[in-house]
Tab-separated table of C-alpha atoms in Angstrom:
chain	number	residue	atom	x	y	z
A	26	MET	CA	97.059	16.628	-54.740
A	27	SER	CA	98.237	16.173	-51.136
A	28	THR	CA	100.260	18.788	-49.259
A	29	SER	CA	103.436	16.735	-49.490
A	30	GLY	CA	102.783	16.199	-53.190
A	31	GLN	CA	102.339	19.921	-53.706
A	32	GLN	CA	105.627	20.643	-51.929
A	33	GLN	CA	107.418	18.023	-54.018
A	34	PHE	CA	105.887	19.554	-57.146
A	35	ARG	CA	107.163	23.005	-56.165
A	36	TYR	CA	110.687	21.742	-55.625
A	37	THR	CA	110.806	19.844	-58.926
A	38	GLN	CA	109.594	22.820	-60.974
A	39	THR	CA	112.051	24.979	-62.854
A	40	PRO	CA	112.294	28.247	-60.891
A	41	SER	CA	110.975	31.389	-62.565
A	42	LYS	CA	110.658	34.978	-61.453
A	43	VAL	CA	106.980	34.700	-62.439
A	44	LEU	CA	104.774	32.958	-59.889
A	45	HIS	CA	101.413	31.356	-60.563
A	46	LEU	CA	98.814	31.862	-57.793
A	47	ARG	CA	95.581	29.810	-57.576
A	48	ASN	CA	92.398	29.764	-55.476
A	49	LEU	CA	92.182	33.539	-55.235
A	50	PRO	CA	88.888	35.396	-54.764
A	51	TRP	CA	87.345	35.801	-58.223
A	52	ASP	CA	87.471	39.589	-57.888
A	53	CYS	CA	90.977	39.790	-56.415
A	54	SER	CA	92.687	43.069	-57.284
A	55	ASP	CA	96.256	43.903	-58.281
A	56	GLU	CA	96.666	45.810	-55.022
A	57	GLU	CA	95.872	42.686	-52.993
A	58	LEU	CA	98.431	40.661	-54.956
A	59	VAL	CA	101.124	43.267	-54.419
A	60	GLU	CA	100.317	43.378	-50.688
A	61	LEU	CA	100.781	39.592	-50.454
A	62	CYS	CA	104.033	39.435	-52.407
A	63	LYS	CA	105.917	42.666	-51.650
A	64	PRO	CA	107.578	41.351	-48.428
A	65	PHE	CA	109.729	39.124	-50.657
A	66	GLY	CA	110.895	41.675	-53.206
A	67	LYS	CA	109.997	44.205	-55.848
A	68	ILE	CA	106.920	43.448	-57.950
A	69	VAL	CA	107.295	44.578	-61.543
A	70	ASN	CA	104.097	43.196	-63.050
A	71	THR	CA	100.853	41.429	-62.179
A	72	LYS	CA	97.998	39.831	-64.058
A	73	CYS	CA	94.732	39.170	-62.193
A	74	ASN	CA	91.491	37.322	-62.760
A	75	VAL	CA	92.673	34.729	-65.256
A	76	GLY	CA	91.407	31.208	-65.764
A	77	ALA	CA	87.913	29.885	-66.319
A	78	ASN	CA	86.810	30.932	-62.835
A	79	ARG	CA	88.864	34.139	-62.780
A	80	ASN	CA	90.485	32.959	-59.546
A	81	GLN	CA	94.095	32.746	-60.732
A	82	ALA	CA	96.859	35.318	-61.171
A	83	PHE	CA	100.497	35.813	-62.137
A	84	VAL	CA	103.054	37.899	-60.249
A	85	GLU	CA	106.438	38.860	-61.701
A	86	PHE	CA	109.349	39.736	-59.393
A	87	ALA	CA	112.280	41.898	-60.421
A	88	ASP	CA	114.734	39.113	-59.517
A	89	LEU	CA	114.562	35.309	-59.681
A	90	ASN	CA	115.817	34.884	-56.095
A	91	GLN	CA	112.900	36.951	-54.775
A	92	ALA	CA	110.430	34.542	-56.373
A	93	ILE	CA	112.354	31.551	-54.991
A	94	ASN	CA	112.258	33.076	-51.494
A	95	MET	CA	108.469	33.405	-51.594
A	96	VAL	CA	107.890	29.837	-52.816
A	97	SER	CA	110.348	28.420	-50.254
A	98	TYR	CA	108.839	30.415	-47.383
A	99	TYR	CA	105.274	29.233	-47.889
A	100	ALA	CA	106.395	25.676	-48.713
A	101	SER	CA	107.914	25.344	-45.239
A	102	SER	CA	105.515	27.568	-43.295
A	103	SER	CA	102.666	26.210	-41.181
A	104	GLU	CA	100.643	29.291	-42.163
A	105	PRO	CA	99.615	29.212	-45.836
A	106	ALA	CA	99.402	32.300	-47.998
A	107	GLN	CA	95.965	33.844	-47.733
A	108	VAL	CA	93.884	36.532	-49.431
A	109	ARG	CA	90.646	37.458	-47.665
A	110	GLY	CA	90.838	34.298	-45.608
A	111	LYS	CA	91.200	32.014	-48.624
A	112	THR	CA	94.240	29.773	-48.867
A	113	VAL	CA	96.297	30.663	-51.939
A	114	TYR	CA	98.426	28.032	-53.688
A	115	ILE	CA	101.738	29.293	-55.090
A	116	GLN	CA	104.002	27.690	-57.670
A	117	TYR	CA	106.475	28.684	-60.352
A	118	SER	CA	105.078	29.665	-63.698
A	119	ASN	CA	106.339	28.171	-66.948
A	120	ARG	CA	106.729	31.697	-68.326
A	121	ASN	CA	109.690	33.970	-67.659
A	122	GLU	CA	107.832	37.250	-67.846
A	123	ILE	CA	104.299	38.636	-67.952
A	124	VAL	CA	103.422	40.158	-71.293
A	125	ASN	CA	100.486	42.531	-70.964
A	126	ASN	CA	99.474	43.201	-74.512
A	127	LYS	CA	96.761	45.771	-74.165
A	128	SER	CA	93.668	44.167	-75.628
A	129	PRO	CA	90.765	46.275	-76.911
A	130	GLY	CA	88.991	45.404	-73.674
A	131	ASP	CA	91.618	47.304	-71.711
A	132	VAL	CA	91.602	50.493	-73.791
A	133	PRO	CA	88.973	52.893	-72.402
A	134	GLY	CA	86.161	53.768	-74.788
A	135	ASN	CA	82.580	54.978	-74.773
A	136	VAL	CA	81.137	51.536	-75.632
A	137	LEU	CA	81.075	48.737	-73.069
A	138	LEU	CA	80.966	45.008	-73.779
A	139	VAL	CA	78.897	43.388	-71.044
A	140	THR	CA	78.731	39.630	-70.520
A	141	ILE	CA	75.826	38.600	-68.291
A	142	GLU	CA	76.698	35.292	-66.658
A	143	GLY	CA	74.170	32.834	-65.287
A	144	VAL	CA	71.228	33.780	-67.510
A	145	GLU	CA	69.645	32.776	-70.791
A	146	ALA	CA	68.954	35.255	-73.572
A	147	GLY	CA	65.333	35.789	-72.569
A	148	ASP	CA	65.962	36.246	-68.853
A	149	VAL	CA	67.258	39.825	-68.948
A	150	SER	CA	65.380	42.268	-71.158
A	151	ILE	CA	66.888	45.240	-72.904
A	152	ASP	CA	64.757	47.457	-70.657
A	153	VAL	CA	66.405	46.004	-67.538
A	154	ILE	CA	69.861	46.573	-69.024
A	155	HIS	CA	68.943	50.166	-69.816
A	156	LEU	CA	67.562	50.673	-66.317
A	157	VAL	CA	70.797	49.458	-64.696
A	158	PHE	CA	73.280	51.364	-66.857
A	159	SER	CA	71.343	54.599	-67.258
A	160	ALA	CA	71.982	55.228	-63.556
A	161	PHE	CA	75.443	56.470	-64.608
A	162	GLY	CA	74.462	58.662	-67.534
A	163	PHE	CA	72.577	58.828	-70.792
A	164	VAL	CA	72.648	55.503	-72.618
A	165	GLN	CA	72.645	56.200	-76.348
A	166	LYS	CA	72.356	52.724	-77.832
A	167	ILE	CA	72.120	49.076	-76.772
A	168	ALA	CA	72.597	45.918	-78.827
A	169	THR	CA	72.227	42.423	-77.350
A	170	PHE	CA	73.366	39.101	-78.823
A	171	GLU	CA	74.447	35.589	-77.901
A	172	LYS	CA	78.001	34.299	-78.194
A	173	ALA	CA	79.912	31.295	-76.919
A	174	ALA	CA	80.756	33.337	-73.827
A	175	GLY	CA	77.036	33.726	-73.082
A	176	PHE	CA	74.444	36.475	-73.321
A	177	GLN	CA	76.186	39.779	-74.111
A	178	ALA	CA	75.324	43.399	-74.717
A	179	LEU	CA	77.058	46.417	-76.238
A	180	ILE	CA	76.158	49.609	-74.396
A	181	GLN	CA	77.074	52.973	-75.881
A	182	PHE	CA	77.492	56.082	-73.738
A	183	SER	CA	78.097	59.600	-74.968
A	184	ASP	CA	81.651	59.781	-73.614
A	185	VAL	CA	84.474	57.679	-72.217
A	186	GLY	CA	84.175	59.100	-68.704
A	187	THR	CA	80.583	57.937	-68.255
A	188	ALA	CA	81.396	54.501	-69.654
A	189	SER	CA	84.400	54.187	-67.334
A	190	ALA	CA	82.311	55.140	-64.308
A	191	ALA	CA	79.713	52.505	-65.181
A	192	ARG	CA	82.403	49.861	-65.683
A	193	GLU	CA	84.140	50.629	-62.407
A	194	ALA	CA	80.876	50.467	-60.477
A	195	LEU	CA	79.238	47.447	-62.115
A	196	ASP	CA	82.029	45.089	-63.180
A	197	GLY	CA	81.666	41.930	-61.108
A	198	ARG	CA	78.378	43.046	-59.596
A	199	SER	CA	74.958	41.422	-59.950
A	200	ILE	CA	71.715	42.792	-61.363
A	201	PRO	CA	69.238	43.317	-58.490
A	202	LYS	CA	67.178	40.216	-57.799
A	203	TYR	CA	63.826	41.974	-58.129
A	204	LEU	CA	64.607	42.780	-61.774
A	205	LEU	CA	65.208	39.131	-62.646
A	206	PRO	CA	62.850	36.197	-63.250
A	207	GLU	CA	62.219	34.000	-60.232
A	208	HIS	CA	64.206	31.063	-61.634
A	209	VAL	CA	67.431	33.124	-61.896
A	210	ASN	CA	69.364	32.946	-58.639
A	211	HIS	CA	72.171	35.306	-59.569
A	212	CYS	CA	73.850	36.854	-62.577
A	213	HIS	CA	77.249	38.524	-62.653
A	214	LEU	CA	78.268	41.331	-64.992
A	215	ARG	CA	81.659	41.039	-66.687
A	216	ILE	CA	82.429	44.366	-68.320
A	217	SER	CA	85.222	45.391	-70.667
A	218	TYR	CA	85.674	48.140	-73.215
A	219	SER	CA	84.615	47.508	-76.790
A	220	ALA	CA	86.568	48.544	-79.871
A	221	HIS	CA	83.362	50.066	-81.256
A	222	THR	CA	82.762	53.779	-80.909
A	223	ASP	CA	79.348	54.146	-82.575
A	224	LEU	CA	76.891	51.250	-82.815
A	225	ASN	CA	74.883	50.857	-86.019
A	226	ILE	CA	71.294	50.196	-84.909
A	227	LYS	CA	68.920	49.615	-87.843
A	228	PHE	CA	65.690	48.833	-85.965
A	229	GLN	CA	64.109	49.369	-82.586
A	230	SER	CA	63.452	45.857	-81.289
A	231	HIS	CA	63.700	43.611	-78.252
A	232	ARG	CA	67.379	43.050	-79.134
A	233	SER	CA	68.524	46.550	-80.082
A	234	ARG	CA	67.572	50.077	-79.186
A	235	ASP	CA	68.676	53.553	-80.298
A	236	TYR	CA	67.607	56.123	-77.699
A	237	THR	CA	68.935	59.005	-79.804
A	238	ASN	CA	66.607	58.374	-82.760
A	239	PRO	CA	62.906	58.046	-81.867
A	240	TYR	CA	62.001	57.912	-85.572
A	241	LEU	CA	63.925	54.701	-86.219
A	242	PRO	CA	61.563	52.054	-87.656
A	243	VAL	CA	60.354	49.288	-85.389
A	244	ASN	CA	61.308	45.784	-86.400
A	245	PRO	CA	58.141	43.647	-86.669
A	246	THR	CA	59.810	40.990	-84.536
A	247	ALA	CA	59.952	43.544	-81.741
A	248	MET	CA	56.242	42.893	-81.264
A	249	GLU	CA	56.921	39.242	-80.505
A	250	GLY	CA	56.576	39.984	-76.841
A	251	VAL	CA	56.998	36.392	-75.705
A	252	LEU	CA	60.714	36.660	-76.300
A	253	GLN	CA	61.404	39.533	-73.966
A	254	PRO	CA	59.524	40.558	-70.882
A	255	VAL	CA	58.619	44.230	-70.503
A	256	VAL	CA	59.510	46.057	-67.322
A	257	GLY	CA	57.030	48.395	-65.694
A	258	PRO	CA	57.800	51.622	-63.807
A	259	ASP	CA	58.411	49.594	-60.648
A	260	GLY	CA	61.046	47.521	-62.390
A	261	LYS	CA	58.947	44.365	-62.314
A	262	LYS	CA	58.014	42.284	-65.308
A	263	LYS	CA	54.633	42.753	-66.904
A	264	GLU	CA	52.954	40.970	-69.758
A	265	PRO	CA	53.724	42.613	-73.136
A	266	GLU	CA	50.528	44.071	-74.586
A	267	SER	CA	49.129	43.383	-78.042
A	268	ASN	CA	46.077	44.283	-80.095
A	269	VAL	CA	45.287	40.568	-80.442
A	270	LEU	CA	43.891	38.621	-77.493
A	271	PHE	CA	44.379	34.904	-76.990
A	272	ALA	CA	41.322	33.330	-75.360
A	273	SER	CA	41.035	29.839	-73.920
A	274	LEU	CA	37.675	28.547	-72.735
A	275	GLU	CA	37.015	26.031	-70.002
A	276	ASN	CA	33.885	24.220	-68.850
A	277	MET	CA	32.547	24.082	-72.405
A	278	GLN	CA	28.999	22.908	-71.740
A	279	TYR	CA	27.804	24.788	-74.831
A	280	ALA	CA	29.439	25.544	-78.146
A	281	VAL	CA	30.866	29.008	-78.697
A	282	THR	CA	30.561	30.385	-82.211
A	283	VAL	CA	32.210	33.280	-83.997
A	284	ASP	CA	29.034	35.333	-83.566
A	285	VAL	CA	28.967	34.675	-79.823
A	286	LEU	CA	32.551	35.883	-79.430
A	287	ASN	CA	31.894	38.919	-81.593
A	288	THR	CA	28.922	39.924	-79.444
A	289	VAL	CA	30.890	39.540	-76.219
A	290	PHE	CA	34.092	41.265	-77.329
A	291	SER	CA	32.573	44.014	-79.493
A	292	ALA	CA	31.196	45.618	-76.321
A	293	PHE	CA	34.623	47.241	-75.921
A	294	GLY	CA	35.309	48.302	-79.482
A	295	THR	CA	35.350	47.186	-83.075
A	296	VAL	CA	36.399	43.579	-83.493
A	297	GLN	CA	38.375	43.211	-86.704
A	298	LYS	CA	39.000	39.484	-86.918
A	299	ILE	CA	38.199	36.292	-85.004
A	300	ALA	CA	39.633	32.795	-85.347
A	301	ILE	CA	38.476	29.756	-83.351
A	302	PHE	CA	40.497	26.543	-83.159
A	303	GLU	CA	40.970	23.414	-81.064
A	304	LYS	CA	44.256	22.577	-79.389
A	305	ASN	CA	44.857	19.633	-77.068
A	306	GLY	CA	41.113	19.147	-76.763
A	307	GLN	CA	40.521	22.731	-75.639
A	308	THR	CA	38.646	25.443	-77.496
A	309	GLN	CA	40.791	28.517	-78.085
A	310	ALA	CA	40.362	31.721	-80.043
A	311	LEU	CA	42.198	34.802	-81.284
A	312	ILE	CA	40.373	38.137	-81.263
A	313	GLN	CA	41.919	41.082	-83.097
A	314	TYR	CA	41.189	44.722	-82.219
A	315	PRO	CA	42.446	47.786	-84.111
A	316	ASP	CA	44.721	48.869	-81.249
A	317	VAL	CA	46.256	47.764	-77.975
A	318	THR	CA	44.149	50.086	-75.802
A	319	ILE	CA	40.867	48.405	-76.724
A	320	ALA	CA	42.388	44.950	-76.315
A	321	ALA	CA	43.713	45.855	-72.863
A	322	ALA	CA	40.304	47.120	-71.739
A	323	ALA	CA	38.601	43.957	-72.966
A	324	LYS	CA	41.191	41.738	-71.312
A	325	ASP	CA	40.876	43.474	-67.947
A	326	ALA	CA	37.078	43.294	-67.991
A	327	LEU	CA	36.542	39.801	-69.367
A	328	GLU	CA	39.314	37.781	-67.755
A	329	GLY	CA	37.772	34.985	-65.681
A	330	HIS	CA	34.192	35.729	-66.713
A	331	CYS	CA	31.718	33.237	-68.128
A	332	ILE	CA	29.848	33.613	-71.405
A	333	TYR	CA	26.891	31.558	-70.142
A	334	ASP	CA	25.154	31.505	-66.768
A	335	GLY	CA	26.154	28.690	-64.456
A	336	GLY	CA	29.894	29.170	-64.899
A	337	TYR	CA	29.904	27.741	-68.426
A	338	CYS	CA	32.440	28.730	-71.102
A	339	LYS	CA	34.777	30.598	-68.767
A	340	LEU	CA	37.223	32.964	-70.461
A	341	HIS	CA	40.951	33.078	-69.745
A	342	LEU	CA	42.684	35.844	-71.673
A	343	SER	CA	46.248	36.784	-72.465
A	344	TYR	CA	47.992	38.836	-75.119
A	345	SER	CA	48.996	37.096	-78.325
A	346	ARG	CA	52.295	37.603	-80.102
A	347	HIS	CA	50.336	38.133	-83.326
A	348	THR	CA	49.413	41.605	-84.534
A	349	ASP	CA	47.477	40.874	-87.739
A	350	LEU	CA	45.571	37.617	-88.151
A	351	ASN	CA	45.420	35.891	-91.515
A	352	VAL	CA	41.959	34.297	-91.507
A	353	GLN	CA	39.247	33.358	-93.962
A	354	ALA	CA	36.814	36.216	-94.382
A	355	TYR	CA	33.787	34.058	-93.672
A	356	SER	CA	33.715	30.521	-92.270
A	357	ASP	CA	32.392	28.549	-89.331
A	358	LYS	CA	35.617	29.105	-87.396
A	359	SER	CA	36.803	32.522	-88.535
A	360	ARG	CA	35.565	35.921	-89.551
A	361	ASP	CA	37.217	39.000	-91.050
A	362	TYR	CA	35.029	42.016	-90.327
A	363	THR	CA	37.366	44.312	-92.257
A	364	VAL	CA	36.188	42.788	-95.542
A	365	PRO	CA	33.520	45.041	-97.144
A	366	GLU	CA	29.949	43.846	-96.727
A	367	SER	CA	29.469	43.671	-100.497
A	368	SER	CA	32.253	41.102	-100.673
A	369	LEU	CA	30.663	39.072	-97.906
A	370	LEU	CA	27.312	39.201	-99.653
A	371	ALA	CA	28.850	38.044	-102.919
A	372	MET	CA	30.452	35.096	-101.164
A	373	GLN	CA	27.193	34.231	-99.448
A	374	GLN	CA	25.247	34.349	-102.712
A	375	ALA	CA	27.843	32.270	-104.499
A	376	SER	CA	27.721	29.601	-101.824
A	377	ALA	CA	23.913	29.669	-101.764
A	378	VAL	CA	23.665	28.697	-105.436
A	379	HIS	CA	24.752	25.170	-104.622
A	380	ALA	CA	23.161	24.984	-101.197
A	381	THR	CA	19.751	23.614	-100.197
A	382	PRO	CA	17.348	26.477	-99.468
A	383	PRO	CA	17.366	27.027	-95.719
A	384	VAL	CA	14.272	26.909	-93.574
A	385	TRP	CA	13.571	29.484	-90.877
A	386	HIS	CA	12.814	27.790	-87.581
A	387	ASN	CA	10.206	28.976	-85.155
A	388	PRO	CA	12.099	31.350	-82.866
A	389	GLN	CA	10.034	30.077	-79.966
A	390	SER	CA	11.553	26.614	-80.314
A	391	GLY	CA	14.744	27.756	-78.655
A	392	PRO	CA	14.426	30.726	-76.299
A	393	VAL	CA	17.173	33.263	-76.791
A	394	GLN	CA	18.245	35.757	-74.158
A	395	SER	CA	17.603	39.252	-75.521
A	396	SER	CA	19.129	42.369	-74.036
A	397	ALA	CA	20.141	45.765	-75.371
A	398	GLY	CA	18.855	44.888	-78.808
A	399	TYR	CA	21.072	41.851	-79.476
A	400	ALA	CA	21.523	38.322	-78.283
A	401	THR	CA	23.851	35.375	-78.521
A	402	THR	CA	23.277	31.745	-77.913
A	403	GLY	CA	25.304	28.628	-77.478
A	404	THR	CA	24.497	25.315	-79.033
A	405	VAL	CA	23.614	22.390	-76.824
A	406	PRO	CA	25.629	19.402	-77.981
A	407	GLY	CA	23.507	16.991	-79.937
A	408	GLN	CA	20.890	19.571	-80.901
A	409	ALA	CA	20.563	21.875	-83.876
A	410	PRO	CA	21.217	25.498	-82.941
A	411	PRO	CA	17.989	27.504	-82.843
A	412	ALA	CA	17.738	30.206	-85.485
A	413	TRP	CA	16.075	33.526	-84.979
A	414	ASN	CA	14.068	35.865	-87.150
A	415	PRO	CA	15.494	39.379	-87.002
A	416	ASN	CA	11.973	40.791	-87.401
A	417	LEU	CA	10.427	38.829	-84.562
A	418	GLN	CA	12.567	39.932	-81.622
A	419	GLY	CA	10.689	40.598	-78.390
A	420	GLY	CA	10.001	44.110	-77.258
A	421	GLY	CA	9.898	45.425	-80.786
A	422	SER	CA	13.693	45.729	-80.970
A	423	THR	CA	15.420	44.841	-84.153
A	424	PHE	CA	18.433	42.567	-84.416
A	425	PRO	CA	20.969	43.128	-87.191
A	426	SER	CA	21.439	39.996	-89.206
A	427	ALA	CA	24.463	37.982	-88.255
A	428	PRO	CA	26.486	36.664	-91.186
A	429	THR	CA	24.758	33.570	-92.525
A	430	GLY	CA	24.581	31.570	-95.673
A	431	TYR	CA	21.211	33.086	-96.578
A	432	PRO	CA	21.217	35.248	-99.694
A	433	GLY	CA	19.932	38.734	-99.453
A	434	HIS	CA	20.852	39.290	-95.836
A	435	SER	CA	23.779	41.640	-95.253
A	436	TYR	CA	25.753	41.821	-92.052
A	437	ALA	CA	25.907	44.860	-89.798
A	438	PRO	CA	27.982	44.306	-86.619
A	439	PRO	CA	26.224	45.244	-83.387
A	440	ALA	CA	27.541	48.115	-81.313
A	441	PRO	CA	26.081	47.562	-77.825
A	442	ALA	CA	26.874	49.790	-74.894
A	443	TYR	CA	27.583	46.696	-72.828
A	444	ALA	CA	27.406	42.936	-73.081
A	445	THR	CA	25.366	40.770	-70.773
A	446	ALA	CA	25.453	37.139	-69.871
A	447	VAL	CA	24.051	34.752	-72.404
A	448	HIS	CA	21.590	32.048	-71.455
A	449	PRO	CA	22.060	28.658	-73.071
A	450	PRO	CA	19.355	27.278	-75.317
A	451	GLY	CA	16.354	25.891	-73.458
A	452	SER	CA	16.494	28.529	-70.746
A	453	SER	CA	13.501	30.881	-70.483
A	454	GLN	CA	15.089	33.180	-67.933
A	455	GLN	CA	15.194	36.837	-68.957
A	456	THR	CA	17.569	39.373	-67.447
A	457	ASN	CA	17.786	43.068	-68.214
A	458	HIS	CA	20.554	44.025	-65.829
A	459	ILE	CA	24.320	43.733	-65.877
A	460	SER	CA	25.115	40.297	-64.554
A	461	THR	CA	27.583	39.402	-61.854
A	462	GLY	CA	28.917	36.132	-60.562
A	463	SER	CA	28.544	33.493	-63.221
A	464	ARG	CA	27.062	36.005	-65.689
A	465	LEU	CA	29.422	38.010	-67.843
A	466	LEU	CA	30.383	41.352	-66.330
A	467	VAL	CA	31.695	43.945	-68.725
């Protein structure tokens, strides 16, 4: 609307002692409104930060003529009304008075309703929210959820005074950039008081937390770390840990079997379950340990290392969102080492009844790298994998039988002090030292 059009609009409006002001700073205060309007008369009421962008306000004068004087003055003045250097547009309101019905958001309480603008639900973790608000006092409980208004959180303090201090300091402010993901440019906090006085938190999870009850059960979905990033002591995001590792392998010159993975990963602790699968043409695997500590040690040591010399079958590791794999106890692509050996043996014998009796191959037909009393081997595509005789290992060492389809052979998982690089079939090279470079370093 042009300037002349705006003036004509002002003059054709029905005068009211309530004025409507637009284009204000989004955090304009009542004091700034009163300062702008008081030269024209007594201000009896104000209402700030209304509208979708919170940049509008209403001002009510004690007398109609005072409101008319203000509109007339700025309509004819060469200097527009301004607040903090921003031009403010003034017109009559279609209301005759400002009714300030105190909403629950205006009544002080110990629980704050926080709307975090400019972010998705997964961008700000509950740990970041706790870090920001605990600067003002002990945060008792937090619950996060999504509404039409955006990503919101209820934050419970022990008393009204602490909650009020946090609201006064943080309302309209932004969460520090270093606590946010890189793709989030800014996020504003809109804070009001909640009608709640005591939040009912049933589980500790990535969406709710009760800091007053450490014995509250943990919701299983809280372990789904991909939904919420975890914040370290420095306030930066870190990958949520899990007892299950997700492994992807590149440069697959040789096949990687369940036994190969078990030998490599059991160097750090007991491997409970393994599952191998193909996705988008890439070999991937899940390796389950009994606890997060062992998984973390294995991940740190094996990330980027190669199972075979020459840079073949390179491991890339991350934490999985799974905590307990559901796999077949014994198959070509999976293994459950928590199943008792007697059960495995029974399955092997049952399958052997209908199977052709196997033939032991000459162990010399496919040299196998032996070190620390155990060995693994990959399979060269197009060739049958060489089999070994547990009683014919070099150096007089014995090799516990890996799970096979042969009846009468039970499985005992190896427990090496360390794992070494594995040489592919056809290689006669022997190494008795911890390998570096392209060899696996544990």
